[in-house]
XYZ file of C-alpha atoms in Angstrom:
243
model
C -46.317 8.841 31.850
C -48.013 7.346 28.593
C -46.225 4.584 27.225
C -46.264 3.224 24.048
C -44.644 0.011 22.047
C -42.096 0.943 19.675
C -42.584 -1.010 16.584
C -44.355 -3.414 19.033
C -42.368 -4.956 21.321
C -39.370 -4.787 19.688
C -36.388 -5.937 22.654
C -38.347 -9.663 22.578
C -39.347 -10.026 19.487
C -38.704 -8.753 15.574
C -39.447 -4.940 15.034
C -42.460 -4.111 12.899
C -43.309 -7.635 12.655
C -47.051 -9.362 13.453
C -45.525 -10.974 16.700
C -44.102 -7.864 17.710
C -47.410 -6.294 17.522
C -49.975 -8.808 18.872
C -47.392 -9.007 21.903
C -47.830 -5.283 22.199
C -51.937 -5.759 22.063
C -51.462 -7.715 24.996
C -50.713 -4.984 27.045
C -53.637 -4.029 28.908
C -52.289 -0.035 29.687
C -50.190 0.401 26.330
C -51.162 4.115 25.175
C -50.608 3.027 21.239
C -48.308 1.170 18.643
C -45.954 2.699 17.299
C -44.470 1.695 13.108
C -42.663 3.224 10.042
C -44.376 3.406 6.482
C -42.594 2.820 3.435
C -43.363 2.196 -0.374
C -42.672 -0.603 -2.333
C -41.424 -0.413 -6.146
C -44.919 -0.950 -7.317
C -46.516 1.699 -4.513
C -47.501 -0.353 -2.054
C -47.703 0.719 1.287
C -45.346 -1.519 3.906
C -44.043 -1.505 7.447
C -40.481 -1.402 7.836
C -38.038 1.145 9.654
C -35.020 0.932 7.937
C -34.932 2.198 4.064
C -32.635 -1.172 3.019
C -33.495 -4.807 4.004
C -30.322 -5.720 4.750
C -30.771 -5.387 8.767
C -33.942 -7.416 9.339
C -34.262 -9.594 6.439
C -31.887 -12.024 4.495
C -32.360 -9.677 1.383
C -30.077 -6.871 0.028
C -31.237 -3.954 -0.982
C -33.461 -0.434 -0.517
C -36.970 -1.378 -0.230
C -37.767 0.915 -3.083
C -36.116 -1.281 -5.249
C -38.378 -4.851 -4.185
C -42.290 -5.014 -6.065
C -44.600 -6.588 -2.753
C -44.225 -9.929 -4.073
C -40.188 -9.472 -4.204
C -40.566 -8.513 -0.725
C -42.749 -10.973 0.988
C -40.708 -13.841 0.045
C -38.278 -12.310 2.726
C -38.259 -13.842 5.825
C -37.411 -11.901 9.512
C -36.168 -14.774 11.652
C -37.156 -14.877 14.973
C -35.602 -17.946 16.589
C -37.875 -20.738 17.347
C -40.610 -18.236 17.007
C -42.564 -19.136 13.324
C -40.065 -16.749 10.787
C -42.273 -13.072 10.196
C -42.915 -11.518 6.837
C -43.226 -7.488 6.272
C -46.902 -6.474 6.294
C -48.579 -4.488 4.189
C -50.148 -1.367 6.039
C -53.879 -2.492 5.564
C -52.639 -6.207 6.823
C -51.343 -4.196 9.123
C -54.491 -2.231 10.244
C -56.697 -5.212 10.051
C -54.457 -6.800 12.654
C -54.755 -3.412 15.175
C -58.526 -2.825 14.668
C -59.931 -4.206 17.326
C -57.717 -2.284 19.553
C -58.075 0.731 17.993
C -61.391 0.467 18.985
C -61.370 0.121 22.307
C -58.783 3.468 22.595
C -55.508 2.124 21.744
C -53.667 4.524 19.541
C -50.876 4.347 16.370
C -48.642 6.578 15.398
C -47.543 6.089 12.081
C -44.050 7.754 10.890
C -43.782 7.737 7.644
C -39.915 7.300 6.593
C -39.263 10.037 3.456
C -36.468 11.691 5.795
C -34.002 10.260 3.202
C -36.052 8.953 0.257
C -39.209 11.365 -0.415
C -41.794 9.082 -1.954
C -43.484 10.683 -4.230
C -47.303 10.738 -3.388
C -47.200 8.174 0.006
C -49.115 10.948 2.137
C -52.128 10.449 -0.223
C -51.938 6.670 -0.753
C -51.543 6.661 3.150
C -54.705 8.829 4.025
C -57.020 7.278 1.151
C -55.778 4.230 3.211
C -56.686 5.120 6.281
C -59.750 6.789 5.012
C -60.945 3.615 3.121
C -60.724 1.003 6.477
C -60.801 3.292 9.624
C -63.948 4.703 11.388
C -63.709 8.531 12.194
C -63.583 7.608 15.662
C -60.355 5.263 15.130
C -59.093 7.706 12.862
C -59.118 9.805 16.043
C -56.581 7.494 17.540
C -54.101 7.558 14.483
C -51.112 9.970 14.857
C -48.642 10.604 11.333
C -45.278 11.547 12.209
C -42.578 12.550 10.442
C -38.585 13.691 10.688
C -39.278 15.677 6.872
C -41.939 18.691 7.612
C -42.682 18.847 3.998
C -44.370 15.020 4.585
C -46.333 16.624 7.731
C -47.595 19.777 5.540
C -48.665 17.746 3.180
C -51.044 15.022 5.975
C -52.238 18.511 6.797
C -53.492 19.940 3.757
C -54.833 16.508 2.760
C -56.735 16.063 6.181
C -57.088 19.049 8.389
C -58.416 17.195 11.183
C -55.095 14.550 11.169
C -53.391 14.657 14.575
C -49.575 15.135 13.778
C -46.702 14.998 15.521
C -43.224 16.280 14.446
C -39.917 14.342 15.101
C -36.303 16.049 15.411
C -33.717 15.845 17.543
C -33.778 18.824 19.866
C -37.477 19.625 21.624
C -36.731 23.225 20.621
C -36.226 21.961 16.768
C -39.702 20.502 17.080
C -41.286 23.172 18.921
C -39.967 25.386 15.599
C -41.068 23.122 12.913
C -44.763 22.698 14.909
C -46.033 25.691 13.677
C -45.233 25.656 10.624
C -46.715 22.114 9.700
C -49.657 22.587 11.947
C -48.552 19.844 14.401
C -50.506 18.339 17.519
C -47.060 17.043 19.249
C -43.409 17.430 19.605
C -41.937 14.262 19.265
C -38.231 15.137 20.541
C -35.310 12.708 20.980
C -35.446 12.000 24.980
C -32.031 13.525 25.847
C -32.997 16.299 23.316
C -34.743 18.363 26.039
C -32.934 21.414 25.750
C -36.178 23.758 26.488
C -37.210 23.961 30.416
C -40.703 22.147 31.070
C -42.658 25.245 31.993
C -41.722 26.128 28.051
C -43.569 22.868 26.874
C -47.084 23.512 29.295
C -50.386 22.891 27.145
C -48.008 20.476 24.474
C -47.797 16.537 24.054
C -44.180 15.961 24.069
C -43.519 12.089 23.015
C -40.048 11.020 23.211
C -38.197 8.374 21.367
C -35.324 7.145 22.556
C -33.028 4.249 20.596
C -31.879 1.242 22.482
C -31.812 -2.520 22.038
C -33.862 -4.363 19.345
C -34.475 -7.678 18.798
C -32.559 -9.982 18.659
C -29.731 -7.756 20.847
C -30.067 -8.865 24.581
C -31.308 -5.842 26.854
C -28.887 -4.516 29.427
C -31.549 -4.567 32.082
C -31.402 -0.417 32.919
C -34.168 1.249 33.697
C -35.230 4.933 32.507
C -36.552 7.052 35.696
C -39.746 8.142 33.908
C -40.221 10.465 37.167
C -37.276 12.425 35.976
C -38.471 12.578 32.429
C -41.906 13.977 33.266
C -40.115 16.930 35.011
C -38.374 17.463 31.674
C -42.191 18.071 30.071
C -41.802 14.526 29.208
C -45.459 13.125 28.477
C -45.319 9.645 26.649
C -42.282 7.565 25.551
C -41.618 5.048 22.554
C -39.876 1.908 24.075
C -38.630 -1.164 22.616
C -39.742 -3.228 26.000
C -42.813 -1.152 27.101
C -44.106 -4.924 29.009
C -41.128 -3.645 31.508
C -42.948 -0.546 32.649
C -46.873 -1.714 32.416
């Protein structure tokens, strides 16, 4: 089983933040990073999950609405940790590079399941184009819940490696073809399609779960049992627990 930090280590530290991340580098056997892509008022390219403030920052607010300036002045607190800011995507990519070198890979989702934004699959490839080797580009995966996003990575970059997010691994499985994915990225108790259905496909499931700063209830997911679901990588918030 492949596992992967979801926005960093998020159960420890602030999601999506540079902490989060560099605690995730750490992690000698950590398959990839994974991080959500939004635009700022003035088309900048950030990382942040949710499409308001309100939950990690002392703002109010969609992030649509805040220029990058407007935004950086936020603060994510972190305890006695040093407060975070929300990075840019290229401050973002300059931090992972020298991971993404060595094999490490990101999967970016970008978040236009409930606000579009208009012309972020170009500004995000151009991106990626302008500051990534071919061979890290190799390592980057774009996901998506809105096909429409994934269609358009595709005709913009037919070699992009893609992989579709929905609920149900049959949903996925559906929406693959049409969007020319790699992977199904299905929620984990979504598997409602027997394994010998998913041979030959990368199935990466999310699951939700504590995040920083909610205390972790100290379970622990039998990743046996999920690789006999077709199961082959997982997003957690606390991959450090299973590496």
């Amino acid at each position: 089983m492949k596992i992967w930090a979801h926005r960093g280590c998020s159960q420890r530290y602030p999601e999506n933040t540079q902490i989060a991340f560099e605690k995730a580098m750490e992690l000698v056997d950590l398959e990839g990073i994974e991080l959500d892509v939004q635009l700022t008022r003035d088309g900048e390219l950030v990382v942040i999950h949710d499409e308001r403030v309100d939950r990690t920052t002392e703002g109010i607010g969609y992030v649509r609405e805040y220029s990058l300036i407007e935004l950086k002045r936020l603060h994510i607190y972190a305890d006695m940790k040093p407060s975070q800011s929300v990075l840019t995507m290229e401050e973002t990519l300059d931090l992972l590079k020298q991971r993404l070198k060595t094999g490490m890979k990101l999967n970016i989702e970008l978040k236009t399941g409930v606000y579009p934004y208009p012309g972020i699959e170009k500004k995000l490839l151009e991106l990626i184009h302008r500051k990534c080797t071919s061979e890290i580009e190799g390592h980057i995966i774009y996901s998506s819940f809105y096909a429409l996003s994934l269609e358009r990575i595709r005709e913009l970059d037919p070699e992009a490696q893609i992989g579709i997010l929905d609920e149900r691994v049959s949903d996925c499985l559906f929406k693959l073809k049409g969007c020319q994915a790699n992977a199904l990225h299905p929620f984990w108790k979504g598997m409602d399609l027997p394994e010998k259905r998913l041979e030959g496909y990368t199935v990466r499931a999310w699951l939700t779960g504590h995040l920083y700063p909610e205390k972790s209830t100290g379970g622990r997911l039998d990743l046996k049992a999920l690789k006999r679901q077709g199961i082959t990588d997982v997003f957690l918030n606390e991959p450090e627990e299973y590496l």
